mmCIF file of C-alpha atoms in Angstrom:
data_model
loop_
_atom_site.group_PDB
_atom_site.id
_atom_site.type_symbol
_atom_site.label_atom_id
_atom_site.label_comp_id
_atom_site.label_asym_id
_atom_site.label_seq_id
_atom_site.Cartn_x
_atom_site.Cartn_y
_atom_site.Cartn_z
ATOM 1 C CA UNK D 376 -33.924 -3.357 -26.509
ATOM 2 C CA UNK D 377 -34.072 -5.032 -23.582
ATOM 3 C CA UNK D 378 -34.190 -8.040 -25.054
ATOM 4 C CA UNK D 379 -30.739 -7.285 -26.409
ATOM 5 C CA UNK D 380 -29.139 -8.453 -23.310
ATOM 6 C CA UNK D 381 -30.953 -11.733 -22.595
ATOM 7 C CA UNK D 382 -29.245 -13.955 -20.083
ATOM 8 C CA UNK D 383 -31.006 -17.301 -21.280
ATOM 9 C CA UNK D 384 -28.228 -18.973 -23.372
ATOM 10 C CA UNK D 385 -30.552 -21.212 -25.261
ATOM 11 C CA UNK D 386 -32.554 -18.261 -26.330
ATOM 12 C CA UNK D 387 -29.741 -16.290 -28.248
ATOM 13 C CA UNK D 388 -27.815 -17.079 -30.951
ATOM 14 C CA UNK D 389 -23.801 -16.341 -29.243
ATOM 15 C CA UNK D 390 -22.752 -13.490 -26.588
ATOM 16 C CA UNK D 391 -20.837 -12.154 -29.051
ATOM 17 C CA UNK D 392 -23.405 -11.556 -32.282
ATOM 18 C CA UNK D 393 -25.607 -10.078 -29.386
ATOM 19 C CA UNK D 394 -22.951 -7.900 -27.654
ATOM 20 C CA UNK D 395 -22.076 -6.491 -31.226
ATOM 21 C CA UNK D 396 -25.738 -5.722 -32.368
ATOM 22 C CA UNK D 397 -26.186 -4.564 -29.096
ATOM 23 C CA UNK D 398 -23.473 -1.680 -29.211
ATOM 24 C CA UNK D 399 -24.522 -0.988 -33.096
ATOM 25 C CA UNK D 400 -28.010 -0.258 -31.715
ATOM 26 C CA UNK D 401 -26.432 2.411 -29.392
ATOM 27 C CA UNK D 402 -24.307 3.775 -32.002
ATOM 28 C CA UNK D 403 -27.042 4.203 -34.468
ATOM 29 C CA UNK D 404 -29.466 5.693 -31.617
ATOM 30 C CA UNK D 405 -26.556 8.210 -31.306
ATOM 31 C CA UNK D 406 -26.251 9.151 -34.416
ATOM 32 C CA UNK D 407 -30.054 9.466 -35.382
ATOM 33 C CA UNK D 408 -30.691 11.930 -31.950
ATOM 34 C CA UNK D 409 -27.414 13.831 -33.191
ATOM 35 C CA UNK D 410 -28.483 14.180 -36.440
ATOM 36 C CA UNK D 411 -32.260 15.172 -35.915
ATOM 37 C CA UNK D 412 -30.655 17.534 -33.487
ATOM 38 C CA UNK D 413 -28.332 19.077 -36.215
ATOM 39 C CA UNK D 414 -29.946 18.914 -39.508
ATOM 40 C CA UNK D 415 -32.657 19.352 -41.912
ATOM 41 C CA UNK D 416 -35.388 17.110 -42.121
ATOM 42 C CA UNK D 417 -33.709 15.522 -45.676
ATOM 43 C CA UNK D 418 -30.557 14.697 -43.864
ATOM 44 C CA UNK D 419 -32.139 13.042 -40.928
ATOM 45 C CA UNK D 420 -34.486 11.079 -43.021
ATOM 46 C CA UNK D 421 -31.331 10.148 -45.073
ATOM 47 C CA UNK D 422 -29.342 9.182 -41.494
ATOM 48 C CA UNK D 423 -32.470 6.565 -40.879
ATOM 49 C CA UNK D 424 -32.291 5.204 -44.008
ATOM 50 C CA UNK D 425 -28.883 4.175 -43.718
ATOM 51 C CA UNK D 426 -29.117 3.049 -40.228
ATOM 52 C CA UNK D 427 -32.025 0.609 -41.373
ATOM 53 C CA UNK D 428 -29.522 -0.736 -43.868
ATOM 54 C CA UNK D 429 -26.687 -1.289 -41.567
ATOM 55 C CA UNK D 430 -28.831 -3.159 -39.903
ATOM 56 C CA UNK D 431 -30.217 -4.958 -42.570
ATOM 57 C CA UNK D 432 -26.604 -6.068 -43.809
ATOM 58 C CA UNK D 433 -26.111 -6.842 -40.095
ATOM 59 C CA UNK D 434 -28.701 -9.188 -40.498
ATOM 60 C CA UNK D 435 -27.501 -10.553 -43.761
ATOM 61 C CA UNK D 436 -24.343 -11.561 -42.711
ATOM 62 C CA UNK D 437 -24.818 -13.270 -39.872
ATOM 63 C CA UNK D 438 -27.846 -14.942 -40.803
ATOM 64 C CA UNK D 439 -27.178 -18.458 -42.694
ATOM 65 C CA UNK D 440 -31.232 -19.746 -42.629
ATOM 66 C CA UNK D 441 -32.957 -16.805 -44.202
ATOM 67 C CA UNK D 442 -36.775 -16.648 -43.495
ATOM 68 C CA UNK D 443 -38.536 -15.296 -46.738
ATOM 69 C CA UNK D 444 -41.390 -13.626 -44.771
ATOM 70 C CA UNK D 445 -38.993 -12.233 -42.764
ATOM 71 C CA UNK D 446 -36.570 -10.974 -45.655
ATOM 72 C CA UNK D 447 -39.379 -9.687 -47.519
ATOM 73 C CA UNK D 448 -40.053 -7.644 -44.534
ATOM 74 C CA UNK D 449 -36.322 -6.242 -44.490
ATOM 75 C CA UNK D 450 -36.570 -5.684 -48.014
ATOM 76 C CA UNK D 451 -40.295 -3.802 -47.800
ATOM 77 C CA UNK D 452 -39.082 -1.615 -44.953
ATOM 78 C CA UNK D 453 -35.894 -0.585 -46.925
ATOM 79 C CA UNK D 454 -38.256 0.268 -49.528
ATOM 80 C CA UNK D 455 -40.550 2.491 -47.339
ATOM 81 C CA UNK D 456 -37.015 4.557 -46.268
ATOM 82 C CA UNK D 457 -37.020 5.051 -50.498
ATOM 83 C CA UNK D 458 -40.067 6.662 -50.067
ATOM 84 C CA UNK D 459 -39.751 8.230 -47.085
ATOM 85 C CA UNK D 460 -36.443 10.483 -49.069
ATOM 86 C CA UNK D 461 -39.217 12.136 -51.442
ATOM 87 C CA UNK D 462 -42.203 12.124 -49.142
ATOM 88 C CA UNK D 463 -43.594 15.406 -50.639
ATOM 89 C CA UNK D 464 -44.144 14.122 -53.702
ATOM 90 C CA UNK D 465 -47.297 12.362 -54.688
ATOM 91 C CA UNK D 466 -45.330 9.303 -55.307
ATOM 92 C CA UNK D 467 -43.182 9.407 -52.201
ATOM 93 C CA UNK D 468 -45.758 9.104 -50.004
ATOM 94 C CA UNK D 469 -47.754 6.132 -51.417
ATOM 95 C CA UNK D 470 -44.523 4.315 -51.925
ATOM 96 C CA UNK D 471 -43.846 4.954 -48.379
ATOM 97 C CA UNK D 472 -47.363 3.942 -47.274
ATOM 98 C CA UNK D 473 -47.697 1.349 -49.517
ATOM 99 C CA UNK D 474 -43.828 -0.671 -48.177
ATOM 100 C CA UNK D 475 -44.834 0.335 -44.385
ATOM 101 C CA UNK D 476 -48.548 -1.676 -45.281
ATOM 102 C CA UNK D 477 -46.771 -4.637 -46.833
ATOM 103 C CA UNK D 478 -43.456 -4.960 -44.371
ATOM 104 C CA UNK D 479 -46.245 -5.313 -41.793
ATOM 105 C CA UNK D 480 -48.117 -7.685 -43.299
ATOM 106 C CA UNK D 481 -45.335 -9.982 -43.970
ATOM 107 C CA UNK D 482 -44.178 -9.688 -40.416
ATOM 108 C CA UNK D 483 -47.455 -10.745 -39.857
ATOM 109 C CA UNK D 484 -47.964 -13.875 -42.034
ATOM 110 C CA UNK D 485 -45.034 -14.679 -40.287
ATOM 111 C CA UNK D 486 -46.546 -15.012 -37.270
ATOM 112 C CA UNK D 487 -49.408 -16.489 -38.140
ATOM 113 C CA UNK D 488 -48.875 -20.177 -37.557
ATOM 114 C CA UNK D 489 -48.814 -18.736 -33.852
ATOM 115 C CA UNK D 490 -52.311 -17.410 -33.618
ATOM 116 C CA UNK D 491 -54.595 -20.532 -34.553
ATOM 117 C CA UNK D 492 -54.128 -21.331 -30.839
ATOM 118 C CA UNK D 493 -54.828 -20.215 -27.273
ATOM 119 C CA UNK D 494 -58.388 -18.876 -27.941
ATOM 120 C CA UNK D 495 -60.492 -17.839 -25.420
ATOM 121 C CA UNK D 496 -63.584 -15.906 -24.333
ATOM 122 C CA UNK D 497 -61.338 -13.876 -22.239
ATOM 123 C CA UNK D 498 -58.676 -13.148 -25.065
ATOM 124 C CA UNK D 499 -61.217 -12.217 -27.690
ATOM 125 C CA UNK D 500 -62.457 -10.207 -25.194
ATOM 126 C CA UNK D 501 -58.963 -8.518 -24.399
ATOM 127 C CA UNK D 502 -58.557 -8.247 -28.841
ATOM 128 C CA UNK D 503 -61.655 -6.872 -29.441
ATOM 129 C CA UNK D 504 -60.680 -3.616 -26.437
ATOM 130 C CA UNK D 505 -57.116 -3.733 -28.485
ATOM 131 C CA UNK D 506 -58.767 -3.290 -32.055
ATOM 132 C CA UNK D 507 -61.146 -0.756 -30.516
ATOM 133 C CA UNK D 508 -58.332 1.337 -29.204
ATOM 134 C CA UNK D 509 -56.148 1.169 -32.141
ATOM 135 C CA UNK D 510 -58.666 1.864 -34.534
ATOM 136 C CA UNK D 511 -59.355 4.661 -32.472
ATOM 137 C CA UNK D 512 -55.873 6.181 -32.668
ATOM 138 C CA UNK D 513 -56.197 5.206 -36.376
ATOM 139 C CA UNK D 514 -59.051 7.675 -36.878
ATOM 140 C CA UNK D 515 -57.790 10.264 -34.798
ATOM 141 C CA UNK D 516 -54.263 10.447 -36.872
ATOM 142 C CA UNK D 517 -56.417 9.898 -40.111
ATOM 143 C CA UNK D 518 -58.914 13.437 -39.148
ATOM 144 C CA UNK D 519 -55.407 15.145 -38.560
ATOM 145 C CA UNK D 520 -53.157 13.666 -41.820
ATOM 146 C CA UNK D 521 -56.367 14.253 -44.296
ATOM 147 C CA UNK D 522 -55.956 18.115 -45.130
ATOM 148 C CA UNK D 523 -52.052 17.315 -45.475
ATOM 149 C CA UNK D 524 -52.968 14.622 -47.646
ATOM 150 C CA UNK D 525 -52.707 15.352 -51.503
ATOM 151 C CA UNK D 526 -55.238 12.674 -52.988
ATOM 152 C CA UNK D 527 -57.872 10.107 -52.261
ATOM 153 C CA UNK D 528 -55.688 6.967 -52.956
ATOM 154 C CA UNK D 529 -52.574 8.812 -50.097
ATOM 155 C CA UNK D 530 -56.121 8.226 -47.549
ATOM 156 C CA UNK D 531 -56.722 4.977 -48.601
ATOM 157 C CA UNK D 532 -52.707 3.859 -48.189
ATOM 158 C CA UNK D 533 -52.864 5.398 -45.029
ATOM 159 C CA UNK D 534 -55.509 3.581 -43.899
ATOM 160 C CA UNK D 535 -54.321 0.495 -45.467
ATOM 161 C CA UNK D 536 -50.642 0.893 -43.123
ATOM 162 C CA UNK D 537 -52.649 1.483 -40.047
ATOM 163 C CA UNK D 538 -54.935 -1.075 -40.429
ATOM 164 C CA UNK D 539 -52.290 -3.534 -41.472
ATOM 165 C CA UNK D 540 -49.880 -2.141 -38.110
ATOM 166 C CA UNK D 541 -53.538 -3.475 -36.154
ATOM 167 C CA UNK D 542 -53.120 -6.748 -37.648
ATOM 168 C CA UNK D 543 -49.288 -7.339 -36.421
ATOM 169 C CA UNK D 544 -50.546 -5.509 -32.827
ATOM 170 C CA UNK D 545 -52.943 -8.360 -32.657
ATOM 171 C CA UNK D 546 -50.604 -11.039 -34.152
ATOM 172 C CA UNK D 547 -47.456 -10.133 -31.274
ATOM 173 C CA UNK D 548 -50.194 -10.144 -28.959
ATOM 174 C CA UNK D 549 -51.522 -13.531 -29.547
ATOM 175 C CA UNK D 550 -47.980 -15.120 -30.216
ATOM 176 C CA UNK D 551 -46.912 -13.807 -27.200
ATOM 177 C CA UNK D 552 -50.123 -15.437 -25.173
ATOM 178 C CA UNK D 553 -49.628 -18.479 -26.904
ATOM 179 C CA UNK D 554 -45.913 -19.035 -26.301
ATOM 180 C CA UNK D 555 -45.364 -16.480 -23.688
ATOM 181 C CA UNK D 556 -41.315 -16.922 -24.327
ATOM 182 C CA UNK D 557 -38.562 -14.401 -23.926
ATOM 183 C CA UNK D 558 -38.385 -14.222 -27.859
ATOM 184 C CA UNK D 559 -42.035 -13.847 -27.988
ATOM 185 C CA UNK D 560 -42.120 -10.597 -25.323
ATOM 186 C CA UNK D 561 -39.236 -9.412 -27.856
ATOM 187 C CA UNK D 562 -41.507 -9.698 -30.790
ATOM 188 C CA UNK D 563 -44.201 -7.624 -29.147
ATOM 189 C CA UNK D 564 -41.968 -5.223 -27.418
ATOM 190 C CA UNK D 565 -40.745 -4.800 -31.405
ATOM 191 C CA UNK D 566 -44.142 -4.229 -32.332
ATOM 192 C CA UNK D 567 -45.119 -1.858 -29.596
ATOM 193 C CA UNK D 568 -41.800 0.305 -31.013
ATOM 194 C CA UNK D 569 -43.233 -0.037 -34.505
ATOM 195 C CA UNK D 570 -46.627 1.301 -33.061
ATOM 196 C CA UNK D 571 -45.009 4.220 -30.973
ATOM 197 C CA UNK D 572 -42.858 5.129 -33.963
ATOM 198 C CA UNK D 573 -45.357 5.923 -36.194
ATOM 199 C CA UNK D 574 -47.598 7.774 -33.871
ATOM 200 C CA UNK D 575 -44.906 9.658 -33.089
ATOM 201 C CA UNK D 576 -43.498 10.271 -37.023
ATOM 202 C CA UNK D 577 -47.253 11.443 -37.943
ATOM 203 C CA UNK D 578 -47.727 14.093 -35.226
ATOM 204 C CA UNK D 579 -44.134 15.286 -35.599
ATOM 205 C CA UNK D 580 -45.014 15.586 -39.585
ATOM 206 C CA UNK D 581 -49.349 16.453 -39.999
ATOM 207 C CA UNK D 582 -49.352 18.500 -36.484
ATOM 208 C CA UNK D 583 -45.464 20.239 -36.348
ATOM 209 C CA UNK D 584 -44.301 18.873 -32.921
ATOM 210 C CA UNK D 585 -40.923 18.598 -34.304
ATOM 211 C CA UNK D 586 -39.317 16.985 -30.782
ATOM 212 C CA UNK D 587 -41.610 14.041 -31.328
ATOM 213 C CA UNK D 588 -38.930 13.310 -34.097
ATOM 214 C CA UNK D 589 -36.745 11.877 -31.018
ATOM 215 C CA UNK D 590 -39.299 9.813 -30.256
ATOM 216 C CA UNK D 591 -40.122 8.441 -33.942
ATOM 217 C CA UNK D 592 -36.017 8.161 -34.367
ATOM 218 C CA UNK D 593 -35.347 6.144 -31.365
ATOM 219 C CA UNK D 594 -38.307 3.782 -31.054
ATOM 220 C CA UNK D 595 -37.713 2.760 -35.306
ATOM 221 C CA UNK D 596 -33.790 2.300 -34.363
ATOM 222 C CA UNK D 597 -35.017 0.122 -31.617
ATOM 223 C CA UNK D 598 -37.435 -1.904 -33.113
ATOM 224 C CA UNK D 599 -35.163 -2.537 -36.231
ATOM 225 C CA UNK D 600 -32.251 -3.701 -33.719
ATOM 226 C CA UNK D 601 -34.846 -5.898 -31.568
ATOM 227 C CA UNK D 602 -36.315 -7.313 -35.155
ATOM 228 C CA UNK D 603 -32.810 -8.154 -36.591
ATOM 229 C CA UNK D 604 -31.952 -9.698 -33.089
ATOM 230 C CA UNK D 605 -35.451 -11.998 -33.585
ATOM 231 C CA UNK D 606 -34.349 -12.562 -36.666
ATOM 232 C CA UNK D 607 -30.914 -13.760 -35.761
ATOM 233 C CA UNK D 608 -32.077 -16.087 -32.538
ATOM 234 C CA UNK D 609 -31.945 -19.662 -34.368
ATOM 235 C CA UNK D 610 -32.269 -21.582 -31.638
ATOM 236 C CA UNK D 611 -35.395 -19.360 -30.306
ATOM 237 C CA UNK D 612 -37.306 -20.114 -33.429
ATOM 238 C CA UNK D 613 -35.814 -24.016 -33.580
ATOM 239 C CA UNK D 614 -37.232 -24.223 -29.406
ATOM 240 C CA UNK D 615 -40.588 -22.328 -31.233
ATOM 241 C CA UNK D 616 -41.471 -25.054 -34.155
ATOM 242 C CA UNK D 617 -41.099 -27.754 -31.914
ATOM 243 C CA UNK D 618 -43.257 -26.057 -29.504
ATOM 244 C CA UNK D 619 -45.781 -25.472 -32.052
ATOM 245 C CA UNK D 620 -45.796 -29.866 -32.870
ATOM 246 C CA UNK D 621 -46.933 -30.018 -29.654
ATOM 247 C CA UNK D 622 -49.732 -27.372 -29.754
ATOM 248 C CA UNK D 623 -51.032 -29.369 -32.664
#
């Protein structure tokens, strides 16, 4: 979110897109906290769902050069907000799964130019800790979801989404050593919001600490704004290929 209000001109696409998304973000932040606050759990998972696709449309319309990685993960993560609307159902919940594992996985391919760069003994090193502690909290949130879960494939999706959340932790962290740009630390602050979210959503749910809900609400709207702002940032990502020529 921070990110939102970037003073380097050549970074952003115009003052104007930003200062726009930048207000929408607060507006939908607003209205997620007010209605977790007020309403049922159906009504607030129906409130995200349409904030995601404000955003998406945002995104949409302003953007001319459309990415298909990065559409495909618009479209995925729409998809997983489908899911999320019937979640109690067998179904629900390894749609949901399933569109969370595959909007990740696109985000990552689309990073992935990035990370055939920059290695070193020291940032293996640094991976390897960040793999260890993530598939740490993977296991721990796995031991608590299992006795909610209703079937063997709902483990393996879960499983699949975490381990495919690890692969875009890794990716932001690499493109952001490699490049080490303003739109890169926006990438992995995204990521880190992704990460918090879904801690946050699957305590609240499996373990019934139902203020972590503000938590899952606000990081999602946040990452969503700060992925539609990467998304948006042309000249960020024309600055990017040509400094990727010159890694090569």
């Amino acid at each position: 979110f921070i990110a939102l209000n970037l003073k380097y001109a050549q970074l952003r696409p115009s003052p104007q897109r930003v200062v726009k998304l930048e207000w929408l973000t607060v507006i939908l932040l607003i209205v997620n906290f007010f209605a977790t606050y007020s309403f049922e759990l159906e009504t607030f998972r129906l409130t995200r769902m349409i904030s995601l696709a404000v955003l998406v449309l945002y995104f949409l319309f302003h953007k001319r050069v459309k990415g298909l990685l990065l559409v495909m993960a618009f479209a995925f993560f729409m998809s997983r907000e489908v899911g999320y609307q019937f979640f109690e159902s067998l179904w629900g919940t390894e749609w949901y799964m399933a569109s969370a594992m595959l909007g990740y996985l696109f985000l990552f391919l689309d990073r992935l130019p990035f990370i055939k760069y920059g290695f070193s003994i020291w940032i293996i090193v640094l991976a390897l800790i960040l793999i260890a502690a993530t598939l740490t909290i993977l296991v721990t949130l796995g031991e608590l979801a299992r006795p909610n879960l209703n079937s063997h494939a709902e483990l393996i999706f879960f499983y699949g989404y975490g381990i495919a959340l690890i692969f875009l932790i890794l990716a932001a962290f690499y493109y952001n050593h490699v490049l080490n740009s303003t739109r890169s630390l926006l990438y992995t602050f995204m990521v880190f919001g992704f990460m918090m979210s879904d801690i946050a959503a699957c305590l609240a749910y499996y373990n019934k600490v139902t203020s972590l809900y503000y938590v899952d609400r606000g990081f999602f709207i946040l990452s969503m704004a700060m992925l539609t702002h990467f998304g948006l940032n042309l000249h960020g990502a024309k600055r990017e290929r040509k400094d990727l020529k010159m890694l090569r």
